[in-house]
Every structure is written in C-alpha cells, then in structure tokens.
mmCIF file of C-alpha atoms in Angstrom:
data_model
loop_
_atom_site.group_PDB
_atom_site.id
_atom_site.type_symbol
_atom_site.label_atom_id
_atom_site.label_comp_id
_atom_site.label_asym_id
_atom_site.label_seq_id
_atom_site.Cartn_x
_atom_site.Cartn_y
_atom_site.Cartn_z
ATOM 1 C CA UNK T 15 0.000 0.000 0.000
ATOM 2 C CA UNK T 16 2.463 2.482 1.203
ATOM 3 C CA UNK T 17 4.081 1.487 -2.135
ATOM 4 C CA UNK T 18 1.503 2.476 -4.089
ATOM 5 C CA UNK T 19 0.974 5.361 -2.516
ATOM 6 C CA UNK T 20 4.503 6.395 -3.537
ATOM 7 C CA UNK T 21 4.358 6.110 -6.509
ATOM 8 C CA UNK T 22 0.669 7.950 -6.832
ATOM 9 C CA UNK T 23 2.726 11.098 -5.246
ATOM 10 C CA UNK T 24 5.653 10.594 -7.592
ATOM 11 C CA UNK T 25 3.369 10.768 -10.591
ATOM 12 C CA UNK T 26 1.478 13.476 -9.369
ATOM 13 C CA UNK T 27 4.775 15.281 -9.408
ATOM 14 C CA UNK T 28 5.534 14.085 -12.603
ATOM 15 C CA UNK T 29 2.274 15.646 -13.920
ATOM 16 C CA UNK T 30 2.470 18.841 -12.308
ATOM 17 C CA UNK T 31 6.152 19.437 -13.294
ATOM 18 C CA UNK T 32 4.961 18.888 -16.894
ATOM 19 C CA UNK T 33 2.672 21.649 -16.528
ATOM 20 C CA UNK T 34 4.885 23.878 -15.317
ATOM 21 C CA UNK T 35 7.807 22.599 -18.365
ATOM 22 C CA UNK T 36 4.858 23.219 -20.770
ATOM 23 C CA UNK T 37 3.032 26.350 -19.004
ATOM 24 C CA UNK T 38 0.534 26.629 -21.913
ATOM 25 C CA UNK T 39 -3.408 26.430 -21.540
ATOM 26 C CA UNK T 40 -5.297 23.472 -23.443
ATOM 27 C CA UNK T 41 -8.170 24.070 -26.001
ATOM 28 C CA UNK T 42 -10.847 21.875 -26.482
ATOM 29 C CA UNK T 43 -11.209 19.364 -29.196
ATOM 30 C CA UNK T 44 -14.587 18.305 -30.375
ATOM 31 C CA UNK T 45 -15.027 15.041 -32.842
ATOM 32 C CA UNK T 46 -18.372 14.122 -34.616
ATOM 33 C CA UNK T 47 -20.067 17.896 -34.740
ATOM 34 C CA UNK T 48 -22.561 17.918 -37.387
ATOM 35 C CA UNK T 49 -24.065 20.473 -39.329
ATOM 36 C CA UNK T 50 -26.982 20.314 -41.764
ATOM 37 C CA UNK T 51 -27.112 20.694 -45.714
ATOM 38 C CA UNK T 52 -29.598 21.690 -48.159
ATOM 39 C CA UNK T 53 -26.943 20.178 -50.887
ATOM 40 C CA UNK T 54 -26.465 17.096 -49.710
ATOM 41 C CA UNK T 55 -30.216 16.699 -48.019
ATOM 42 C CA UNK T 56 -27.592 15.126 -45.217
ATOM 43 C CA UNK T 57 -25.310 16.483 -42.367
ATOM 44 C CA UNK T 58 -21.653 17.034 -42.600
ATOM 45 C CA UNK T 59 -19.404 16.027 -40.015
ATOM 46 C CA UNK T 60 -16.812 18.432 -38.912
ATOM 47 C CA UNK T 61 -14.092 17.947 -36.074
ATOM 48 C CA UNK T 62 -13.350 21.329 -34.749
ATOM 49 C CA UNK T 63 -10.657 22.967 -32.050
ATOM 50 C CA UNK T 64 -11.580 25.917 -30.109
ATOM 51 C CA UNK T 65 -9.267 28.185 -28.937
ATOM 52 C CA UNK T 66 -7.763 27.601 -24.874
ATOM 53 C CA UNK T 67 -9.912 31.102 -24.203
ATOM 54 C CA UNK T 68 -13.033 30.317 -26.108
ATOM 55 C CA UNK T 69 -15.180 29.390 -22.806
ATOM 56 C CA UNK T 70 -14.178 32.042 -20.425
ATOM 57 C CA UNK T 71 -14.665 34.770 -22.969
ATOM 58 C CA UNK T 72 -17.434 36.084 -25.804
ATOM 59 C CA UNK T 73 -14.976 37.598 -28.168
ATOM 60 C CA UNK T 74 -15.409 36.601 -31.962
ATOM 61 C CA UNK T 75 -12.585 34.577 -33.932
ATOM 62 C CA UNK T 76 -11.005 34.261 -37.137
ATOM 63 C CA UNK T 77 -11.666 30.668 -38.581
ATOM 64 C CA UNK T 78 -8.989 28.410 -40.222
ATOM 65 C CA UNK T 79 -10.804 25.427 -42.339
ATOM 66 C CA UNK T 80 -8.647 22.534 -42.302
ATOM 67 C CA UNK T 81 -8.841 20.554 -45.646
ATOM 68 C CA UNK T 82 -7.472 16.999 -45.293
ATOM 69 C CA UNK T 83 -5.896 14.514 -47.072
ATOM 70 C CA UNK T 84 -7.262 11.799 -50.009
ATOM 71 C CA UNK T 85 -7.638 7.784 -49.251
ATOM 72 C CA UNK T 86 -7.948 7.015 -45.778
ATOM 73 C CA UNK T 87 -7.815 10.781 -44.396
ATOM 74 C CA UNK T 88 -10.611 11.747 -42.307
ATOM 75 C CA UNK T 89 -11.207 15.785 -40.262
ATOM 76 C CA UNK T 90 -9.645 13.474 -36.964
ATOM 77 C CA UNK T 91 -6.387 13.427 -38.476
ATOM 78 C CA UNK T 92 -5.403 16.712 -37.660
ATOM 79 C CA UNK T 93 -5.442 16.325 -34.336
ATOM 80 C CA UNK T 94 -4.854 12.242 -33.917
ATOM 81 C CA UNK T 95 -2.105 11.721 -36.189
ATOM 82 C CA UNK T 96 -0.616 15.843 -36.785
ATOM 83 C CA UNK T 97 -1.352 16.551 -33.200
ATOM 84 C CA UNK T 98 -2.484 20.214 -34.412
ATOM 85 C CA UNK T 99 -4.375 21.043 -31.642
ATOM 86 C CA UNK T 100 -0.898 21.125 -29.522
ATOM 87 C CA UNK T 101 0.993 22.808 -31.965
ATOM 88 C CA UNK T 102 -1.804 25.704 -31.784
ATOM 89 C CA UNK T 103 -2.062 25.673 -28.111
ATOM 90 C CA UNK T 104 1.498 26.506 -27.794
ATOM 91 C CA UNK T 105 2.011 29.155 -30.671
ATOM 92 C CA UNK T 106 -0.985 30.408 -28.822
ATOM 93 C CA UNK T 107 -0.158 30.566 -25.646
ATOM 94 C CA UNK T 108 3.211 31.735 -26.492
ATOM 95 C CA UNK T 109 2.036 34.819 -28.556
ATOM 96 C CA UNK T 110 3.177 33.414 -32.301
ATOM 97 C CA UNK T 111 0.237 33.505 -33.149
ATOM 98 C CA UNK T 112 -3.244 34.625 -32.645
ATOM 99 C CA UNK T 113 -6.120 32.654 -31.176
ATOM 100 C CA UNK T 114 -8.516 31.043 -33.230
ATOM 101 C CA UNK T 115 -10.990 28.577 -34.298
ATOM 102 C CA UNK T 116 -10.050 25.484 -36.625
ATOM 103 C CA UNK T 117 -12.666 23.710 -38.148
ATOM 104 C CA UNK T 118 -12.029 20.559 -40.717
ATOM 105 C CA UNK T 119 -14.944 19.256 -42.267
ATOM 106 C CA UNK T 120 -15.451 15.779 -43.688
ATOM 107 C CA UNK T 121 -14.178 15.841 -47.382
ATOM 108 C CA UNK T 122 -15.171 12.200 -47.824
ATOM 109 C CA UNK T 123 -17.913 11.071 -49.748
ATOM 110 C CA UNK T 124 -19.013 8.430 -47.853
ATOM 111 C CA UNK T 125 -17.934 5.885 -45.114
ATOM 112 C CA UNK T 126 -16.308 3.625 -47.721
ATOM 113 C CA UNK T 127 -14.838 6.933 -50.208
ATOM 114 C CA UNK T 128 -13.829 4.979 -53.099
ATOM 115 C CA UNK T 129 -14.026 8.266 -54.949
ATOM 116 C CA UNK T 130 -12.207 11.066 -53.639
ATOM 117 C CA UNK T 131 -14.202 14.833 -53.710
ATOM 118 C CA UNK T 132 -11.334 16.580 -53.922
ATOM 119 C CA UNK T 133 -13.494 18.780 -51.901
ATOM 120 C CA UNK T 134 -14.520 20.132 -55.519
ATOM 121 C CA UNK T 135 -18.507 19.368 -57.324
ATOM 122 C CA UNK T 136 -18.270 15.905 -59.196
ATOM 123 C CA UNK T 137 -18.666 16.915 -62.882
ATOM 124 C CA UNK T 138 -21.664 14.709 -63.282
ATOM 125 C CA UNK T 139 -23.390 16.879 -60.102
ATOM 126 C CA UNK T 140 -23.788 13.867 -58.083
ATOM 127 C CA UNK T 141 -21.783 14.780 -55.340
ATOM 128 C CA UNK T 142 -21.423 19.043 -55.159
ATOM 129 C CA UNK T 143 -18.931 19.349 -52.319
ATOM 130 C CA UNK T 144 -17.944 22.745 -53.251
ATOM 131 C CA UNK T 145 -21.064 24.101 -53.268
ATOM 132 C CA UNK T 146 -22.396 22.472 -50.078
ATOM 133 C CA UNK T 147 -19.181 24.062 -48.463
ATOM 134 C CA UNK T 148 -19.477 27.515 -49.775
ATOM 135 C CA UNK T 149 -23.492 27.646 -49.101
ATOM 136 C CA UNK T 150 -23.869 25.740 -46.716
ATOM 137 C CA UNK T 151 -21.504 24.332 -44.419
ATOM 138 C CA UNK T 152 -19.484 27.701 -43.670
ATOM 139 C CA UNK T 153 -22.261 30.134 -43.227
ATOM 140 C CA UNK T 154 -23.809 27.506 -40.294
ATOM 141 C CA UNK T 155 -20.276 26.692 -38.553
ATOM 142 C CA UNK T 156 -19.349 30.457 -38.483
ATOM 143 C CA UNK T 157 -22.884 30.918 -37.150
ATOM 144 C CA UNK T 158 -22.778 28.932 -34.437
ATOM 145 C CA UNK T 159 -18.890 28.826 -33.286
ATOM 146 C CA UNK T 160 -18.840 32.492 -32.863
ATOM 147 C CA UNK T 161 -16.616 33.861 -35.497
ATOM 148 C CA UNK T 162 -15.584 37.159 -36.678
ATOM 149 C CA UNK T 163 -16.934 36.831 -40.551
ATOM 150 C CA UNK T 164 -16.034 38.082 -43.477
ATOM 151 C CA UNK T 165 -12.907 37.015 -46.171
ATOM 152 C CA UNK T 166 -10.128 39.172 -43.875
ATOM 153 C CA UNK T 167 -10.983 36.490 -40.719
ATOM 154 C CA UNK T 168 -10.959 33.246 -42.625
ATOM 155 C CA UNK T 169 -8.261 31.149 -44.043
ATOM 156 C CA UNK T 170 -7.673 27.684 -45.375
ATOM 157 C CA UNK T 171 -4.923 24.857 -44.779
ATOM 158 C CA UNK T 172 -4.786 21.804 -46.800
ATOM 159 C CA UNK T 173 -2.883 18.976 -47.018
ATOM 160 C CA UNK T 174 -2.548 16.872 -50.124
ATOM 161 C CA UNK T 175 -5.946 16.118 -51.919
ATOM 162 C CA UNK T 176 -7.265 19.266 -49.427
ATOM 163 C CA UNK T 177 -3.947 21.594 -50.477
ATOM 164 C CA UNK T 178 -5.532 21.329 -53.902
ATOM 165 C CA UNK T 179 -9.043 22.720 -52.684
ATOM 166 C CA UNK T 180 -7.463 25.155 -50.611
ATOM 167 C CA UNK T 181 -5.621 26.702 -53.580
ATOM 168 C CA UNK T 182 -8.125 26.352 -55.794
ATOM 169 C CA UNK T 183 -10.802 28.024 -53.495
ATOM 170 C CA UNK T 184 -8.043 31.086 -52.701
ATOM 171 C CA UNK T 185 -8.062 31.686 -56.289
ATOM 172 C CA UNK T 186 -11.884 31.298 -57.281
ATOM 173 C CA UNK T 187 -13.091 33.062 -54.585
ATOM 174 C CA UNK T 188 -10.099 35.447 -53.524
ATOM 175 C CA UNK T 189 -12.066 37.655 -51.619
ATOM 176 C CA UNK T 190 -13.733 34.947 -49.436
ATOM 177 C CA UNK T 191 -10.461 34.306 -47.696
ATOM 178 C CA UNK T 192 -7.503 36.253 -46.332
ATOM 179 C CA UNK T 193 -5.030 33.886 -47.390
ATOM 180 C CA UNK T 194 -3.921 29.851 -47.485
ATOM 181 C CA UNK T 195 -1.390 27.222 -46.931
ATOM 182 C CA UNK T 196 -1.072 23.786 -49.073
ATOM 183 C CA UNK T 197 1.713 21.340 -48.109
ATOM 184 C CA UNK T 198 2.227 18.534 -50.326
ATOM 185 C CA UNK T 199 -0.441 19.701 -52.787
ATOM 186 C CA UNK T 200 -1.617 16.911 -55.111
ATOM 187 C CA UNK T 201 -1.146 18.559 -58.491
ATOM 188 C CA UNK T 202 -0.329 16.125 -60.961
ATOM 189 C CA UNK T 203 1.114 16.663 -64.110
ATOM 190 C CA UNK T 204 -0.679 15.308 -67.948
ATOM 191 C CA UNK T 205 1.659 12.350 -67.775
ATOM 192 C CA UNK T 206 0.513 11.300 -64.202
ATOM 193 C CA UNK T 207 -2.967 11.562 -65.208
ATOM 194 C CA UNK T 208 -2.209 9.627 -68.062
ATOM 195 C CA UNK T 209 -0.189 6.913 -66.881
ATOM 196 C CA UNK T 210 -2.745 6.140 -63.526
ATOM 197 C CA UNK T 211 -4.113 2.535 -64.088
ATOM 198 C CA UNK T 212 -7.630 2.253 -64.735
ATOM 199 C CA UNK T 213 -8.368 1.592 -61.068
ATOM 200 C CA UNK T 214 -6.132 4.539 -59.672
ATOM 201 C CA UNK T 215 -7.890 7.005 -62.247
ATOM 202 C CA UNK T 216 -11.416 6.186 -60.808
ATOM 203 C CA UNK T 217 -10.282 6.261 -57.150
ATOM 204 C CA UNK T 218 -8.326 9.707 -57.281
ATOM 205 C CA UNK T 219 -10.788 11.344 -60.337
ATOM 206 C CA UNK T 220 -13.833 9.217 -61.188
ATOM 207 C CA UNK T 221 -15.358 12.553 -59.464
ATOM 208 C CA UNK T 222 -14.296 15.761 -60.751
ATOM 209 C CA UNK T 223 -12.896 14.401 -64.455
ATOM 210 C CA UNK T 224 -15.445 11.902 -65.503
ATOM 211 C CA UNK T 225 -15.546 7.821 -64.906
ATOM 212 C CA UNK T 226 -14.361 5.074 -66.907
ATOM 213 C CA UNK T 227 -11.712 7.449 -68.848
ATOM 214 C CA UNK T 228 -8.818 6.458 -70.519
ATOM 215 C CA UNK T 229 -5.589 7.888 -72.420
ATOM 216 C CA UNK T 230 -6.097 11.687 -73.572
ATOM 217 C CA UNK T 231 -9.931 11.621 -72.465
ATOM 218 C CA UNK T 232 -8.990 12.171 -69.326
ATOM 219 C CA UNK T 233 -7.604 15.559 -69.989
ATOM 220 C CA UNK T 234 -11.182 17.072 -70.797
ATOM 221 C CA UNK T 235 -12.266 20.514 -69.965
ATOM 222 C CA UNK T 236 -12.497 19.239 -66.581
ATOM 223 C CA UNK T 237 -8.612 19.026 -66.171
ATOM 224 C CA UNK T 238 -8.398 21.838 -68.491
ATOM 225 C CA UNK T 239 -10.504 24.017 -65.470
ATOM 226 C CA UNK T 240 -7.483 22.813 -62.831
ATOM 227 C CA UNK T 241 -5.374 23.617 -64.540
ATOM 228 C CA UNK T 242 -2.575 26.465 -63.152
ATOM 229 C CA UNK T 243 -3.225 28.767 -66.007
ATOM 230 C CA UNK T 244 -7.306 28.134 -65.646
ATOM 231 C CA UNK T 245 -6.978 29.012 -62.666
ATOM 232 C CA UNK T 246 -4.965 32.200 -62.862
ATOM 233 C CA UNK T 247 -6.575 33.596 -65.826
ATOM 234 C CA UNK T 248 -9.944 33.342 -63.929
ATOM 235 C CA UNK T 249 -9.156 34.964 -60.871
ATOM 236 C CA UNK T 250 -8.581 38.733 -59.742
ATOM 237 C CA UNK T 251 -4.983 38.933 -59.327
ATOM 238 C CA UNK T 252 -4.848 42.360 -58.126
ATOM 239 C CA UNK T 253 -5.561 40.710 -55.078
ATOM 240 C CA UNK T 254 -2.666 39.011 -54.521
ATOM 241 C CA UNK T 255 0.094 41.619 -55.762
ATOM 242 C CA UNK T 256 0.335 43.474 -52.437
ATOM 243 C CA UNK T 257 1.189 40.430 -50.160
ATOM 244 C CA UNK T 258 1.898 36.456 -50.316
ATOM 245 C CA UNK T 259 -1.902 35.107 -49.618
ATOM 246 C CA UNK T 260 -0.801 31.755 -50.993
ATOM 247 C CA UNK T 261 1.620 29.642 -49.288
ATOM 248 C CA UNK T 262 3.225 26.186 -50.403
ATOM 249 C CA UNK T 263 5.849 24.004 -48.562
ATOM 250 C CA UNK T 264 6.425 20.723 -51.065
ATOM 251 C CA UNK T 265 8.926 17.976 -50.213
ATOM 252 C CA UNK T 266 12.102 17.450 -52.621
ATOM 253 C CA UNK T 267 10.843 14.116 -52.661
ATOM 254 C CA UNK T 268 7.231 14.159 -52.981
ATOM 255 C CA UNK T 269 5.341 12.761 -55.951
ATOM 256 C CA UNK T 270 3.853 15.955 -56.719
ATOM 257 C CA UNK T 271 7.358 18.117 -57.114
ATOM 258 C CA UNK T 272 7.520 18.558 -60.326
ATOM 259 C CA UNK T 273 3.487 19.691 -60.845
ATOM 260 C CA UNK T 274 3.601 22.015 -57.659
ATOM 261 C CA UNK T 275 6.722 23.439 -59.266
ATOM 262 C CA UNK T 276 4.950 24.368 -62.665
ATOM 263 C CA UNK T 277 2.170 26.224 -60.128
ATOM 264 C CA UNK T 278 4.733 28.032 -58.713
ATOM 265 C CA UNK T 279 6.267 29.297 -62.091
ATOM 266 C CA UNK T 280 2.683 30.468 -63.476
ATOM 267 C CA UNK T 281 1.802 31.723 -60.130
ATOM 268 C CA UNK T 282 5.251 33.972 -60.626
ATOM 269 C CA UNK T 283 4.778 34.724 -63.827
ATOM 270 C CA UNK T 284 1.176 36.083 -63.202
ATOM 271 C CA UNK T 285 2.299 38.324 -60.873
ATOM 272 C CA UNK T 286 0.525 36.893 -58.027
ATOM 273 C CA UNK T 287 2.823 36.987 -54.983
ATOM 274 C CA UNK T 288 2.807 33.747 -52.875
ATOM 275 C CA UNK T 289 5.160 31.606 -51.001
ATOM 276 C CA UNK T 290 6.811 28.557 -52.124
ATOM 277 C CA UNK T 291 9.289 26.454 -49.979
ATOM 278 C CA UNK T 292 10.910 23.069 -50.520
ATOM 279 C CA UNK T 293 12.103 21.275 -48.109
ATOM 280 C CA UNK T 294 14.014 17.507 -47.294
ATOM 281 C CA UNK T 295 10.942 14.916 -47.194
ATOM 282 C CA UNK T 296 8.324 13.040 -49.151
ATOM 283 C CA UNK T 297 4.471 12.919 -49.061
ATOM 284 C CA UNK T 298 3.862 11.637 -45.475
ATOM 285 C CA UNK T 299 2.769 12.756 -41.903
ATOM 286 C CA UNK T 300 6.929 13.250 -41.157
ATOM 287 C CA UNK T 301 6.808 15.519 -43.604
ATOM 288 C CA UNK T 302 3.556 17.187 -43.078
ATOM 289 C CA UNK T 303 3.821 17.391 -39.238
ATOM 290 C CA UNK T 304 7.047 19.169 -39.358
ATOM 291 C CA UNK T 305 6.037 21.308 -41.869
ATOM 292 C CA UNK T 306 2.716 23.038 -39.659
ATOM 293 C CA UNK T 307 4.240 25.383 -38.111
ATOM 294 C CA UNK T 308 5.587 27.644 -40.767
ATOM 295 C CA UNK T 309 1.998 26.902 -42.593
ATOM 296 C CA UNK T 310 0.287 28.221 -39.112
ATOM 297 C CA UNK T 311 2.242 31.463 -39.333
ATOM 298 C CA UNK T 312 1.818 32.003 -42.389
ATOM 299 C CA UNK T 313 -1.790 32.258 -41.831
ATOM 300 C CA UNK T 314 -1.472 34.349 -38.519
ATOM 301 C CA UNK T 315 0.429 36.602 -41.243
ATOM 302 C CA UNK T 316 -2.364 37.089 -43.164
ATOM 303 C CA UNK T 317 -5.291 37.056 -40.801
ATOM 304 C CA UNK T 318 -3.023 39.840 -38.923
ATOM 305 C CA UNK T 319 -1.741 41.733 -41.667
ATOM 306 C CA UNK T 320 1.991 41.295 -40.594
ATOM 307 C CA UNK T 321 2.986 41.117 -44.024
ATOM 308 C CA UNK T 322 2.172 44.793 -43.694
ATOM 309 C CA UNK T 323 -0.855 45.105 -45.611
#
C-alpha cells in the first residue's frame, strides 16, 4: 500500500512538473459535430478545435478550415495523427500567433470513399462538395462557433488532396479568404494523369474528371478548369500583388514536385505573390507534421496583416 501510494505522489509530481515545463493552456477538441445541408439533403461532419480562451470569454474569432488529405484521411487526423491542436495551443499561448478557431470538415464522400471529392462538385453533379461548403456548411459553422466573418478572418490549410481545394478556393473566390497554406499539394502533371491505371484514375478522379476514362480523355475541360493557367486567368490577381496570400511548402521528394513546381512558375509569372518552400521529405505525416508550423504562421500573417498590408 504504502508502495503504491509512492508512486501515486511521484506521478502526481511528474504531472504537475509537466505543466509547469509546458506552461501553456489546453483548447478543447470536439469530434463528430454535425451540421446540416440543403446540398447534400444530409449532415456534414466536422471535427473542430476551439481556442484555450473560447469558454471564459465572448470575443469573436477568425476561422482556419482545415482541408485533409485523399484515401484514408478523415477531419480526426489533424489532431490524432498531426497533433495540431498542440501545436496551436502553444504558438498560442506563447504569442506566435493569434487565437482562433479550426474547423475541418469531412471531405469524404461516404464511409467507404472509393471516390475522392477533392473537396470540388463531381462533374456529373452527383456529389457538389464545393457548393455544399461555400453555401452551406461555412455560413452555419461560423454561425454557431462564434466567429468574426467576413474574407479578412478566414483562411484555409490543406494537405494533399485538401492543399488542392485550398488553392483552388483562394483563387476562385479570392475575396472569401484572407489567405492559405497547401503542403504537399496533389497537383499532378498530364503524364501522371495519363499513366494512372484504370483503377487509380477512378479512385483519385472518377469525381471531378469523368468515370471510366482512358488515355487523352482524361484531360477534358475538366482538367483543363485545374489547370494552373485556368486558374490564374480566372481569378482577380490584383488581389494578390500586395502580399503572399498563398503559401506552399512541397517535399524534394514528394510525388507531386515537379506539378507544384509548374504552379509556382505560373503563379510567378502572373504576378501573383505567394510563397513557395521546398524542403528535405516526401508525401507523409513526417513531412507534413514538421512542416505546420511555418503553414500556421503564415496564416497568422495574413489574418493579422503582418505582411504589412
């Protein structure tokens, strides 16, 4: 007993010493949050962190949508597998950056996502993420999570499949958000369209290309609309000539170098200012965990105006 005891005191110790290493508050994490939608005649779950402050006060906050990855990645993952929420509590509490609300809706199609949205509307309208996010989904989150509103308080970070979405919804709609981050965005080039197996293709773009498509039908106006130059030619880029809105951190090693690199050129030679980083790693959660923090900043930057808007 008096054994036991012991060791109950030493690991009380042990916990309060930890606080006192650490020092920084805790936010809350909430899982399986719903939300309804006229789109998808369904609800959407959402897993969402709310700042360590959130309770005790009734200020409003800027919103950062978290987009995540394709195949297996679900809104949890930010938190169970990039352990975001500690990252945030202690750029928080440390004053690196500013507190907010994350939210990261579920980009899957269904349970089993055999398809992946891409967060985008399928081409055939059966699935119209896009649209369910922009009329639906944001309007009732920033309604009920108290946040500020408006394009200048909201910003986006993606990660693979949801870096693509988060740089293609910064450049549709440029005045709907202050800024965003994509690491490892999944930008292929024609030949990696082209040389996906049949199985691969309907997986990654059964959805926003077209099903059962082979060889050059694949690159259709569909592809044609991702494209970087689509997408620059289509949007305003006076917004983005007075400060870096668009941020990109891309491993040396990752699959989707050499695509994310063409972005970057047209981006440049569009005159659209943005960041673009490359770094040791490949498409992974090494890579993408270590590579959060300079993403988080960069969106304090522009929900803040330190790049001196």
């Amino acid at each position: 007993m008096m054994i036991r005891r012991y060791l109950t005191i030493l690991l009380a110790h042990a916990c309060i010493a930890s606080f006192l290493v650490t020092g920084w508050a805790t936010a809350e994490v909430r899982f399986d949050n719903v939300v309804g939608s006229d789109t998808f005649g369904r609800p959407v779950n959402y897993a969402l962190y709310l700042p360590p402050d959130y309770d005790e006060s009734s200020r409003t906050y800027p919103v950062l949508y978290l987009l995540h990855g394709g195949g297996s990645g679900q809104p949890s993952d930010w938190f169970t597998l990039a352990g975001l929420d500690q990252i945030l509590d202690r750029m928080i509490e440390e004053g690196e950056i500013r507190p907010l609300i994350a939210i990261a809706p579920d980009g899957r199609r269904d349970s089993a996502n055999e398809i992946a949205t891409y967060f985008l509307d399928d081409q055939n309208g059966e699935t119209l993420w896009e649209t369910m996010f922009f009329e639906d989904f944001m309007p009732a989150v920033e309604k009920r999570h108290r946040a500020i509103g408006g394009g200048e308080a909201r910003a986006l970070l993606g990660i693979s499949m949801g870096g693509v979405a988060a740089t293609v919804y910064q450049l549709r709609e440029p005045e709907t958000f202050a800024g965003s981050a994509a690491i490892s965005v999944a930008f292929r080039t024609e030949q990696q369209v082209l040389g996906l197996s049949t199985e691969a293709y309907r997986s990654r773009y059964a959805g926003v290309l077209g099903t059962d498509l082979e060889g050059p039908d694949r690159l259709n106006e569909n592809w044609t609309a991702l494209l970087p130059e689509t997408l620059v030619t289509a949007t305003n880029t006076a917004y983005f000539q007075r400060i870096p809105r668009l941020y990109f951190d891309i491993g040396a090693d990752d699959p989707f170098f050499e695509a994310t690199a063409d972005l970057h050129v047209t981006l440049r030679a569009a005159g659209i200012k943005h960041r673009f980083q490359v770094n040791e790693g490949g498409h992974d959660w090494v890579f993408w965990r270590q590579s959060l923090v300079g993403a988080l900043l960069h969106v304090d930057a522009v929900l803040t105006r330190k790049y001196g808007e």
